[in-house]
Amino acid sequence: MFRVAQHRGAGTFRLHVSLGVAWLAGGVLLAGGGCGQETWTTSSAWRESGYSDQGKTQVLFHAPPGASVTVRDPRRSHEIAPANAFANRLERAPEEECIFNLAPGVYEFKYTSADGLPGVSVYGELDVKNANTAMARIYQRRAYVPIALPSEHYRRTEVIGNETFPYRGENYRTAIDENDLARLRAGDVVEKVFVVADLRKAEKARRYLEQEIAVTERKLEYADARFKNAYLDFSSDMDDPAARFWGTDRAFIKWQERQVELQQRLEKLEDRMKRVQAILKADTVLTREGLLLVATDEVVMPHKDAEDASEDIGEVLMVMRLGGRHMRWGEPGRELAGYQPAGQ
C-alpha cells in the first residue's frame, strides 16, 4: 500500500513539475517578446485589485491632474483624474481616481506627463511599512495615504505656511513642492515620510514641556542675577589674593557659561513645544488616537533622518523617495498613447 501511494504521489508530482516547466517556458517567451522589452496591454493596466484587502495600504495620487502613474511590480498604471465637482476625496462611482493598493514592501513607480513637464519621467519608490500599532492598523483599514507629485503646476498656486497634512487643498503646500522639484532637476533625492502621529503621546509631551520650560526660565533668571553680582565683584576680587586662590574672582565666567547652557536648553524645549503644538492643532476631531502627518520640519527635528525622527512621534506608515537617477523601465510613449482621449 505504501508503494502504491508513493507511486501515485510521484506521478502527481511529475505532472505538476511538467505543468510548472511549461508555464515557466511560456513566461520566458512572453518576457522575451518585442526584442527583450516588457509587453503589456493598456486594458489590463487599468485593473486594480485589493480594495477589500484591509491588510494593504491604499495610496491615492491626487495631483497634478493629467499625470500618469505606473507601479512597476506588479505592473499597474492609472491617470490622475481632476478634482471632482464636490472638491473632496470621498469615493465616487464609477471609480476614476489614481489609486494603488499595496502590501508591505518596496515598490518602484514613475509618473509622466505632469503639467509643465511634458515628456518627463520621474522615478521613485514607495516603501510601505507594516502597521503594528492599533492606531496605524485603523488608519490602514479605513483610509488612504494621499500623495501630490511634483509639478510646475504649483507655480500658479500660493504657498501659505508649512505643510502639516498630506493634503490641505492647493492653496497650501503639497507633499512635494517646487523646491523639491528643483532638487530633482539637479539629481538629488527627495524623501517624504508619512507617519501616524500618536496624539496621546503628543499631549503627554506637551504637559511635560510646559513644566520644563517654566522651571528652565526660573533657573535662567537665577543664573542671570548671579552673573550680574559676580561681575560687579570682579574688579575688587582681582586684587584679593584669597579671591584668586579660591577662584571667586572668576565666578562670573562660570555663571555666564551656565547662562548659555540654560538658554540653549530653553530654546530646544521651545522648539520641541512648537512641533508638539503643530501636531495637536492639526487634529480637530479630538476623539481619536492617531493622525496621519507628513514629517516636515514643522513636526520633527530638522537635519535628522526623517524616518527615525518620525518614529519619535508615532508609527511610520509609508516612505516615498523620488530621485533624479535614470531608470528607463517601461514604455512611456506607449503608456501615454493609451490615455489619449478618443478622437485626438
mmCIF file of C-alpha atoms in Angstrom:
data_model
loop_
_atom_site.group_PDB
_atom_site.id
_atom_site.type_symbol
_atom_site.label_atom_id
_atom_site.label_comp_id
_atom_site.label_asym_id
_atom_site.label_seq_id
_atom_site.Cartn_x
_atom_site.Cartn_y
_atom_site.Cartn_z
ATOM 1 C CA MET A 1 0.000 0.000 0.000
ATOM 2 C CA PHE A 2 2.842 2.331 0.811
ATOM 3 C CA ARG A 3 4.461 1.692 -2.579
ATOM 4 C CA VAL A 4 1.215 2.342 -4.476
ATOM 5 C CA ALA A 5 0.577 5.589 -2.651
ATOM 6 C CA GLN A 6 4.174 6.582 -3.174
ATOM 7 C CA HIS A 7 3.959 5.813 -6.900
ATOM 8 C CA ARG A 8 0.754 7.809 -7.334
ATOM 9 C CA GLY A 9 2.253 10.723 -5.432
ATOM 10 C CA ALA A 10 5.314 10.645 -7.645
ATOM 11 C CA GLY A 11 3.146 10.685 -10.769
ATOM 12 C CA THR A 12 1.195 13.642 -9.494
ATOM 13 C CA PHE A 13 4.456 15.367 -8.623
ATOM 14 C CA ARG A 14 5.817 14.793 -12.166
ATOM 15 C CA LEU A 15 2.591 16.152 -13.653
ATOM 16 C CA HIS A 16 2.873 19.288 -11.518
ATOM 17 C CA VAL A 17 6.511 19.686 -12.466
ATOM 18 C CA SER A 18 5.703 19.343 -16.176
ATOM 19 C CA LEU A 19 2.942 21.929 -15.952
ATOM 20 C CA GLY A 20 5.245 24.227 -13.989
ATOM 21 C CA VAL A 21 8.003 23.935 -16.588
ATOM 22 C CA ALA A 22 5.530 24.660 -19.376
ATOM 23 C CA TRP A 23 4.215 27.688 -17.508
ATOM 24 C CA LEU A 24 7.738 28.996 -16.922
ATOM 25 C CA ALA A 25 8.631 28.458 -20.561
ATOM 26 C CA GLY A 26 5.568 30.400 -21.638
ATOM 27 C CA GLY A 27 6.532 33.188 -19.239
ATOM 28 C CA VAL A 28 10.036 33.326 -20.675
ATOM 29 C CA LEU A 29 8.666 33.583 -24.217
ATOM 30 C CA LEU A 30 6.357 36.400 -23.208
ATOM 31 C CA ALA A 31 9.141 38.213 -21.394
ATOM 32 C CA GLY A 32 11.398 37.832 -24.423
ATOM 33 C CA GLY A 33 8.844 39.190 -26.879
ATOM 34 C CA GLY A 34 9.311 42.579 -28.506
ATOM 35 C CA CYS A 35 13.130 42.390 -28.698
ATOM 36 C CA GLY A 36 13.560 41.924 -24.974
ATOM 37 C CA GLN A 37 11.185 44.720 -23.888
ATOM 38 C CA GLU A 38 8.373 44.156 -21.421
ATOM 39 C CA THR A 39 4.976 43.867 -23.066
ATOM 40 C CA TRP A 40 1.607 44.557 -21.524
ATOM 41 C CA THR A 41 -1.824 45.703 -22.542
ATOM 42 C CA THR A 42 -3.283 49.056 -21.655
ATOM 43 C CA SER A 43 -6.642 47.483 -20.801
ATOM 44 C CA SER A 44 -5.084 45.210 -18.176
ATOM 45 C CA ALA A 45 -3.119 48.131 -16.748
ATOM 46 C CA TRP A 46 -6.358 49.770 -15.684
ATOM 47 C CA ARG A 47 -7.306 46.893 -13.430
ATOM 48 C CA GLU A 48 -6.711 47.377 -9.750
ATOM 49 C CA SER A 49 -7.252 44.802 -7.020
ATOM 50 C CA GLY A 50 -7.087 44.595 -3.278
ATOM 51 C CA TYR A 51 -9.721 47.212 -2.426
ATOM 52 C CA SER A 52 -11.267 44.900 0.163
ATOM 53 C CA ASP A 53 -7.902 43.661 1.453
ATOM 54 C CA GLN A 54 -7.512 45.746 4.602
ATOM 55 C CA GLY A 55 -4.003 44.402 5.128
ATOM 56 C CA LYS A 56 -2.862 46.545 2.206
ATOM 57 C CA THR A 57 -2.105 50.253 2.371
ATOM 58 C CA GLN A 58 -4.093 52.290 -0.135
ATOM 59 C CA VAL A 59 -2.219 55.119 -1.878
ATOM 60 C CA LEU A 60 -4.050 57.890 -3.742
ATOM 61 C CA PHE A 61 -2.183 60.174 -6.157
ATOM 62 C CA HIS A 62 -4.363 63.285 -6.429
ATOM 63 C CA ALA A 63 -2.161 65.908 -8.104
ATOM 64 C CA PRO A 64 -1.128 67.182 -10.576
ATOM 65 C CA PRO A 65 -4.144 66.300 -12.770
ATOM 66 C CA GLY A 66 -3.398 64.566 -16.064
ATOM 67 C CA ALA A 67 -0.178 62.823 -14.999
ATOM 68 C CA SER A 68 0.113 59.058 -15.438
ATOM 69 C CA VAL A 69 1.436 56.936 -12.562
ATOM 70 C CA THR A 70 2.848 53.429 -13.047
ATOM 71 C CA VAL A 71 3.839 50.970 -10.316
ATOM 72 C CA ARG A 72 6.433 48.533 -11.630
ATOM 73 C CA ASP A 73 5.676 45.308 -9.769
ATOM 74 C CA PRO A 74 3.009 44.281 -10.393
ATOM 75 C CA ARG A 75 2.643 46.471 -13.475
ATOM 76 C CA ARG A 76 -0.270 48.854 -12.941
ATOM 77 C CA SER A 77 -0.925 52.284 -14.431
ATOM 78 C CA HIS A 78 -3.515 54.964 -13.777
ATOM 79 C CA GLU A 79 -4.079 58.545 -14.795
ATOM 80 C CA ILE A 80 -4.594 61.206 -12.138
ATOM 81 C CA ALA A 81 -8.132 62.496 -12.529
ATOM 82 C CA PRO A 82 -9.067 66.158 -11.992
ATOM 83 C CA ALA A 83 -10.719 67.050 -8.711
ATOM 84 C CA ASN A 84 -14.416 66.252 -8.716
ATOM 85 C CA ALA A 85 -17.103 68.908 -8.549
ATOM 86 C CA PHE A 86 -17.604 68.269 -4.839
ATOM 87 C CA ALA A 87 -13.974 69.244 -4.069
ATOM 88 C CA ASN A 88 -13.380 66.319 -1.730
ATOM 89 C CA ARG A 89 -11.635 62.972 -1.782
ATOM 90 C CA LEU A 90 -14.608 60.746 -0.980
ATOM 91 C CA GLU A 91 -15.274 57.628 -3.068
ATOM 92 C CA ARG A 92 -17.120 58.177 -6.356
ATOM 93 C CA ALA A 93 -18.801 55.813 -8.785
ATOM 94 C CA PRO A 94 -17.509 54.844 -11.205
ATOM 95 C CA GLU A 95 -14.048 54.843 -9.661
ATOM 96 C CA GLU A 96 -11.766 57.188 -11.555
ATOM 97 C CA GLU A 97 -9.043 58.026 -9.079
ATOM 98 C CA CYS A 98 -5.344 57.106 -9.320
ATOM 99 C CA ILE A 99 -5.410 54.517 -6.524
ATOM 100 C CA PHE A 100 -2.982 51.684 -5.743
ATOM 101 C CA ASN A 101 -3.422 49.008 -3.073
ATOM 102 C CA LEU A 102 -0.012 47.872 -1.832
ATOM 103 C CA ALA A 103 1.059 45.170 0.612
ATOM 104 C CA PRO A 104 4.105 45.901 2.820
ATOM 105 C CA GLY A 105 7.229 46.120 0.682
ATOM 106 C CA VAL A 106 9.199 48.438 -1.602
ATOM 107 C CA TYR A 107 7.676 49.398 -4.977
ATOM 108 C CA GLU A 108 9.261 51.375 -7.779
ATOM 109 C CA PHE A 109 6.986 53.852 -9.516
ATOM 110 C CA LYS A 110 7.187 56.596 -12.109
ATOM 111 C CA TYR A 111 4.974 59.391 -13.311
ATOM 112 C CA THR A 112 4.824 61.061 -16.701
ATOM 113 C CA SER A 113 3.068 63.942 -18.435
ATOM 114 C CA ALA A 114 2.958 66.261 -15.450
ATOM 115 C CA ASP A 115 1.702 69.805 -16.021
ATOM 116 C CA GLY A 116 4.653 71.948 -17.083
ATOM 117 C CA LEU A 117 6.920 68.930 -17.611
ATOM 118 C CA PRO A 118 5.828 67.367 -20.925
ATOM 119 C CA GLY A 119 7.653 64.181 -21.833
ATOM 120 C CA VAL A 120 9.404 63.942 -18.456
ATOM 121 C CA SER A 121 9.504 60.715 -16.422
ATOM 122 C CA VAL A 122 10.264 60.962 -12.704
ATOM 123 C CA TYR A 123 11.157 57.748 -10.909
ATOM 124 C CA GLY A 124 10.737 56.944 -7.250
ATOM 125 C CA GLU A 125 9.865 54.273 -4.733
ATOM 126 C CA LEU A 126 7.179 53.632 -2.169
ATOM 127 C CA ASP A 127 8.397 51.899 0.991
ATOM 128 C CA VAL A 128 5.183 50.547 2.533
ATOM 129 C CA LYS A 129 5.531 49.543 6.203
ATOM 130 C CA ASN A 130 3.684 47.022 8.321
ATOM 131 C CA ALA A 131 1.007 48.542 10.527
ATOM 132 C CA ASN A 132 1.865 47.374 14.042
ATOM 133 C CA THR A 133 0.018 49.653 16.449
ATOM 134 C CA ALA A 134 -3.761 49.792 16.802
ATOM 135 C CA MET A 135 -3.950 53.383 15.553
ATOM 136 C CA ALA A 136 -1.883 52.576 12.435
ATOM 137 C CA ARG A 137 -3.992 49.486 11.670
ATOM 138 C CA ILE A 138 -7.180 51.531 11.952
ATOM 139 C CA TYR A 139 -5.836 54.106 9.519
ATOM 140 C CA GLN A 140 -4.680 51.394 7.110
ATOM 141 C CA ARG A 141 -8.088 49.678 7.163
ATOM 142 C CA ARG A 142 -10.264 52.762 6.840
ATOM 143 C CA ALA A 143 -8.266 55.433 4.970
ATOM 144 C CA TYR A 144 -5.610 56.031 2.328
ATOM 145 C CA VAL A 145 -2.301 57.863 2.003
ATOM 146 C CA PRO A 146 -2.756 60.882 -0.308
ATOM 147 C CA ILE A 147 0.245 61.997 -2.375
ATOM 148 C CA ALA A 148 0.811 65.085 -4.526
ATOM 149 C CA LEU A 149 3.538 64.640 -7.142
ATOM 150 C CA PRO A 150 5.998 67.382 -8.174
ATOM 151 C CA SER A 151 4.913 69.669 -10.995
ATOM 152 C CA GLU A 152 5.317 73.233 -12.203
ATOM 153 C CA HIS A 153 1.548 73.339 -11.769
ATOM 154 C CA TYR A 154 2.244 74.585 -8.249
ATOM 155 C CA ARG A 155 3.912 77.755 -9.516
ATOM 156 C CA ARG A 156 0.418 79.107 -10.096
ATOM 157 C CA THR A 157 -0.742 78.398 -6.544
ATOM 158 C CA GLU A 158 0.049 80.429 -3.478
ATOM 159 C CA VAL A 159 2.108 78.800 -0.729
ATOM 160 C CA ILE A 160 0.710 79.533 2.724
ATOM 161 C CA GLY A 161 2.834 78.348 5.623
ATOM 162 C CA ASN A 162 4.485 74.990 6.157
ATOM 163 C CA GLU A 163 2.736 71.740 5.405
ATOM 164 C CA THR A 164 1.346 69.539 8.134
ATOM 165 C CA PHE A 165 -1.129 67.340 6.274
ATOM 166 C CA PRO A 166 -0.505 65.311 3.116
ATOM 167 C CA TYR A 167 -3.420 67.180 1.543
ATOM 168 C CA ARG A 168 -4.931 70.511 2.601
ATOM 169 C CA GLY A 169 -6.028 71.871 -0.776
ATOM 170 C CA GLU A 170 -3.958 73.516 -3.494
ATOM 171 C CA ASN A 171 -3.820 76.824 -1.647
ATOM 172 C CA TYR A 172 -1.398 75.124 0.719
ATOM 173 C CA ARG A 173 1.929 73.484 0.129
ATOM 174 C CA THR A 174 1.590 69.959 -1.224
ATOM 175 C CA ALA A 175 3.578 66.887 -0.287
ATOM 176 C CA ILE A 176 6.178 67.715 -2.961
ATOM 177 C CA ASP A 177 6.820 71.406 -3.578
ATOM 178 C CA GLU A 178 8.763 73.453 -6.129
ATOM 179 C CA ASN A 179 11.938 73.388 -4.015
ATOM 180 C CA ASP A 180 11.878 69.591 -4.109
ATOM 181 C CA LEU A 181 11.402 69.648 -7.876
ATOM 182 C CA ALA A 182 14.479 71.881 -8.252
ATOM 183 C CA ARG A 183 16.472 69.326 -6.252
ATOM 184 C CA LEU A 184 15.264 66.542 -8.534
ATOM 185 C CA ARG A 185 16.386 68.524 -11.582
ATOM 186 C CA ALA A 186 19.864 68.704 -10.035
ATOM 187 C CA GLY A 187 19.940 64.943 -9.475
ATOM 188 C CA ASP A 188 19.232 64.989 -5.736
ATOM 189 C CA VAL A 189 16.896 62.702 -3.810
ATOM 190 C CA VAL A 190 13.719 63.778 -2.011
ATOM 191 C CA GLU A 191 12.263 61.757 0.855
ATOM 192 C CA LYS A 192 8.840 62.182 2.426
ATOM 193 C CA VAL A 193 7.726 60.190 5.460
ATOM 194 C CA PHE A 194 4.044 59.568 6.191
ATOM 195 C CA VAL A 195 3.592 58.896 9.892
ATOM 196 C CA VAL A 196 0.546 58.205 12.048
ATOM 197 C CA ALA A 197 1.256 60.508 14.986
ATOM 198 C CA ASP A 198 0.412 59.313 18.500
ATOM 199 C CA LEU A 199 -1.798 62.113 19.828
ATOM 200 C CA ARG A 200 -1.821 60.759 23.385
ATOM 201 C CA LYS A 201 1.974 60.789 23.381
ATOM 202 C CA ALA A 202 1.947 64.345 21.986
ATOM 203 C CA GLU A 203 -0.443 65.530 24.715
ATOM 204 C CA LYS A 204 1.736 63.940 27.398
ATOM 205 C CA ALA A 205 4.809 65.621 25.896
ATOM 206 C CA ARG A 206 3.022 68.987 25.891
ATOM 207 C CA ARG A 207 2.325 68.810 29.625
ATOM 208 C CA TYR A 208 5.918 67.763 30.353
ATOM 209 C CA LEU A 209 7.330 70.576 28.215
ATOM 210 C CA GLU A 210 5.167 73.199 29.928
ATOM 211 C CA GLN A 211 6.702 72.235 33.268
ATOM 212 C CA GLU A 212 10.274 72.052 31.939
ATOM 213 C CA ILE A 213 10.017 75.420 30.181
ATOM 214 C CA ALA A 214 8.723 77.121 33.351
ATOM 215 C CA VAL A 215 11.485 75.602 35.524
ATOM 216 C CA THR A 216 14.216 76.421 32.993
ATOM 217 C CA GLU A 217 13.053 80.034 32.739
ATOM 218 C CA ARG A 218 13.372 80.429 36.536
ATOM 219 C CA LYS A 219 16.816 78.773 36.532
ATOM 220 C CA LEU A 220 17.906 81.155 33.805
ATOM 221 C CA GLU A 221 16.594 84.125 35.785
ATOM 222 C CA TYR A 222 18.614 82.963 38.817
ATOM 223 C CA ALA A 223 21.763 82.475 36.697
ATOM 224 C CA ASP A 224 21.360 85.994 35.248
ATOM 225 C CA ALA A 225 21.205 87.513 38.751
ATOM 226 C CA ARG A 226 24.228 85.549 39.991
ATOM 227 C CA PHE A 227 26.212 86.560 36.910
ATOM 228 C CA LYS A 228 25.463 90.244 37.444
ATOM 229 C CA ASN A 229 26.533 90.111 41.110
ATOM 230 C CA ALA A 230 29.696 88.145 40.318
ATOM 231 C CA TYR A 231 30.606 90.553 37.532
ATOM 232 C CA LEU A 232 30.196 93.575 39.825
ATOM 233 C CA ASP A 233 32.565 91.942 42.374
ATOM 234 C CA PHE A 234 35.061 91.117 39.619
ATOM 235 C CA SER A 235 37.081 94.391 39.867
ATOM 236 C CA SER A 236 37.598 94.183 43.645
ATOM 237 C CA ASP A 237 38.271 90.438 43.670
ATOM 238 C CA MET A 238 41.112 90.771 41.154
ATOM 239 C CA ASP A 239 43.380 92.394 43.765
ATOM 240 C CA ASP A 240 42.397 89.958 46.528
ATOM 241 C CA PRO A 241 44.885 87.046 46.888
ATOM 242 C CA ALA A 242 42.288 84.931 48.677
ATOM 243 C CA ALA A 243 39.781 85.505 45.878
ATOM 244 C CA ARG A 244 42.351 84.466 43.304
ATOM 245 C CA PHE A 245 43.260 81.376 45.350
ATOM 246 C CA TRP A 246 39.640 80.208 45.760
ATOM 247 C CA GLY A 247 38.675 81.308 42.235
ATOM 248 C CA THR A 248 35.893 83.631 43.345
ATOM 249 C CA ASP A 249 37.295 86.330 41.059
ATOM 250 C CA ARG A 250 36.378 84.093 38.133
ATOM 251 C CA ALA A 251 32.923 83.095 39.369
ATOM 252 C CA PHE A 252 31.222 85.365 36.817
ATOM 253 C CA ILE A 253 32.712 83.237 33.992
ATOM 254 C CA LYS A 254 31.119 80.079 35.364
ATOM 255 C CA TRP A 255 27.776 81.809 35.764
ATOM 256 C CA GLN A 256 27.931 83.106 32.189
ATOM 257 C CA GLU A 257 28.608 79.554 30.988
ATOM 258 C CA ARG A 258 25.567 78.438 32.975
ATOM 259 C CA GLN A 259 23.536 81.198 31.363
ATOM 260 C CA VAL A 260 24.386 79.966 27.859
ATOM 261 C CA GLU A 261 23.625 76.331 28.765
ATOM 262 C CA LEU A 262 20.210 77.227 30.157
ATOM 263 C CA GLN A 263 19.403 79.487 27.200
ATOM 264 C CA GLN A 264 20.235 76.682 24.745
ATOM 265 C CA ARG A 265 18.114 74.231 26.721
ATOM 266 C CA LEU A 266 15.231 76.694 26.779
ATOM 267 C CA GLU A 267 15.412 77.161 23.007
ATOM 268 C CA LYS A 268 15.371 73.385 22.444
ATOM 269 C CA LEU A 269 12.369 72.982 24.731
ATOM 270 C CA GLU A 270 10.502 75.795 22.995
ATOM 271 C CA ASP A 271 11.267 74.355 19.551
ATOM 272 C CA ARG A 272 10.001 70.964 20.672
ATOM 273 C CA MET A 273 6.888 72.588 22.107
ATOM 274 C CA LYS A 274 6.177 74.214 18.717
ATOM 275 C CA ARG A 275 6.399 70.831 16.993
ATOM 276 C CA VAL A 276 4.110 69.194 19.552
ATOM 277 C CA GLN A 277 1.596 72.037 19.304
ATOM 278 C CA ALA A 278 1.625 71.757 15.494
ATOM 279 C CA ILE A 279 0.610 68.095 15.820
ATOM 280 C CA LEU A 280 -2.127 68.799 18.363
ATOM 281 C CA LYS A 281 -3.509 71.795 16.457
ATOM 282 C CA ALA A 282 -3.733 69.671 13.320
ATOM 283 C CA ASP A 283 -6.362 67.451 14.917
ATOM 284 C CA THR A 284 -9.867 68.887 15.154
ATOM 285 C CA VAL A 285 -11.647 65.611 15.922
ATOM 286 C CA LEU A 286 -10.158 65.203 19.432
ATOM 287 C CA THR A 287 -11.649 61.739 19.947
ATOM 288 C CA ARG A 288 -9.085 59.672 18.063
ATOM 289 C CA GLU A 289 -5.641 58.401 18.950
ATOM 290 C CA GLY A 290 -3.690 58.754 15.695
ATOM 291 C CA LEU A 291 -3.399 61.337 12.914
ATOM 292 C CA LEU A 292 -1.618 60.988 9.565
ATOM 293 C CA LEU A 293 1.063 63.629 9.014
ATOM 294 C CA VAL A 294 3.877 64.326 6.604
ATOM 295 C CA ALA A 295 7.143 64.503 8.551
ATOM 296 C CA THR A 296 8.330 68.027 7.781
ATOM 297 C CA ASP A 297 10.473 70.270 9.991
ATOM 298 C CA GLU A 298 7.238 71.590 11.447
ATOM 299 C CA VAL A 299 6.655 68.325 13.330
ATOM 300 C CA VAL A 300 10.086 66.619 13.506
ATOM 301 C CA MET A 301 13.539 67.890 14.387
ATOM 302 C CA PRO A 302 15.402 69.181 11.292
ATOM 303 C CA HIS A 303 18.640 67.678 9.968
ATOM 304 C CA LYS A 304 17.910 64.197 11.281
ATOM 305 C CA ASP A 305 16.979 61.005 9.479
ATOM 306 C CA ALA A 306 13.346 61.670 8.638
ATOM 307 C CA GLU A 307 12.205 58.112 9.287
ATOM 308 C CA ASP A 308 13.997 57.813 12.638
ATOM 309 C CA ALA A 309 12.750 61.251 13.713
ATOM 310 C CA SER A 310 9.201 60.301 12.727
ATOM 311 C CA GLU A 311 9.263 57.242 14.960
ATOM 312 C CA ASP A 312 9.594 59.624 17.912
ATOM 313 C CA ILE A 313 6.088 60.972 17.271
ATOM 314 C CA GLY A 314 4.262 57.863 16.062
ATOM 315 C CA GLU A 315 4.395 54.950 13.622
ATOM 316 C CA VAL A 316 5.745 55.329 10.078
ATOM 317 C CA LEU A 317 3.180 54.003 7.591
ATOM 318 C CA MET A 318 4.997 54.732 4.323
ATOM 319 C CA VAL A 319 8.113 56.446 2.966
ATOM 320 C CA MET A 320 8.164 57.971 -0.529
ATOM 321 C CA ARG A 321 11.503 58.674 -2.222
ATOM 322 C CA LEU A 322 11.968 60.489 -5.528
ATOM 323 C CA GLY A 323 15.303 60.787 -7.286
ATOM 324 C CA GLY A 324 16.986 62.054 -10.420
ATOM 325 C CA ARG A 325 18.550 58.702 -11.316
ATOM 326 C CA HIS A 326 17.920 57.452 -14.875
ATOM 327 C CA MET A 327 15.930 54.219 -14.580
ATOM 328 C CA ARG A 328 14.441 53.741 -18.061
ATOM 329 C CA TRP A 329 11.975 50.950 -17.448
ATOM 330 C CA GLY A 330 8.610 50.566 -19.159
ATOM 331 C CA GLU A 331 7.453 52.269 -22.327
ATOM 332 C CA PRO A 332 6.390 55.856 -21.550
ATOM 333 C CA GLY A 333 5.323 56.612 -25.131
ATOM 334 C CA ARG A 334 3.015 53.646 -25.271
ATOM 335 C CA GLU A 335 1.575 54.372 -21.865
ATOM 336 C CA LEU A 336 0.783 57.984 -22.726
ATOM 337 C CA ALA A 337 -0.795 56.935 -26.011
ATOM 338 C CA GLY A 338 -3.137 54.660 -24.101
ATOM 339 C CA TYR A 339 -4.537 57.610 -22.162
ATOM 340 C CA GLN A 340 -5.265 59.919 -25.101
ATOM 341 C CA PRO A 341 -8.982 60.801 -25.237
ATOM 342 C CA ALA A 342 -10.908 59.340 -28.166
ATOM 343 C CA GLY A 343 -10.816 61.405 -31.331
ATOM 344 C CA GLN A 344 -7.436 63.008 -30.590
#
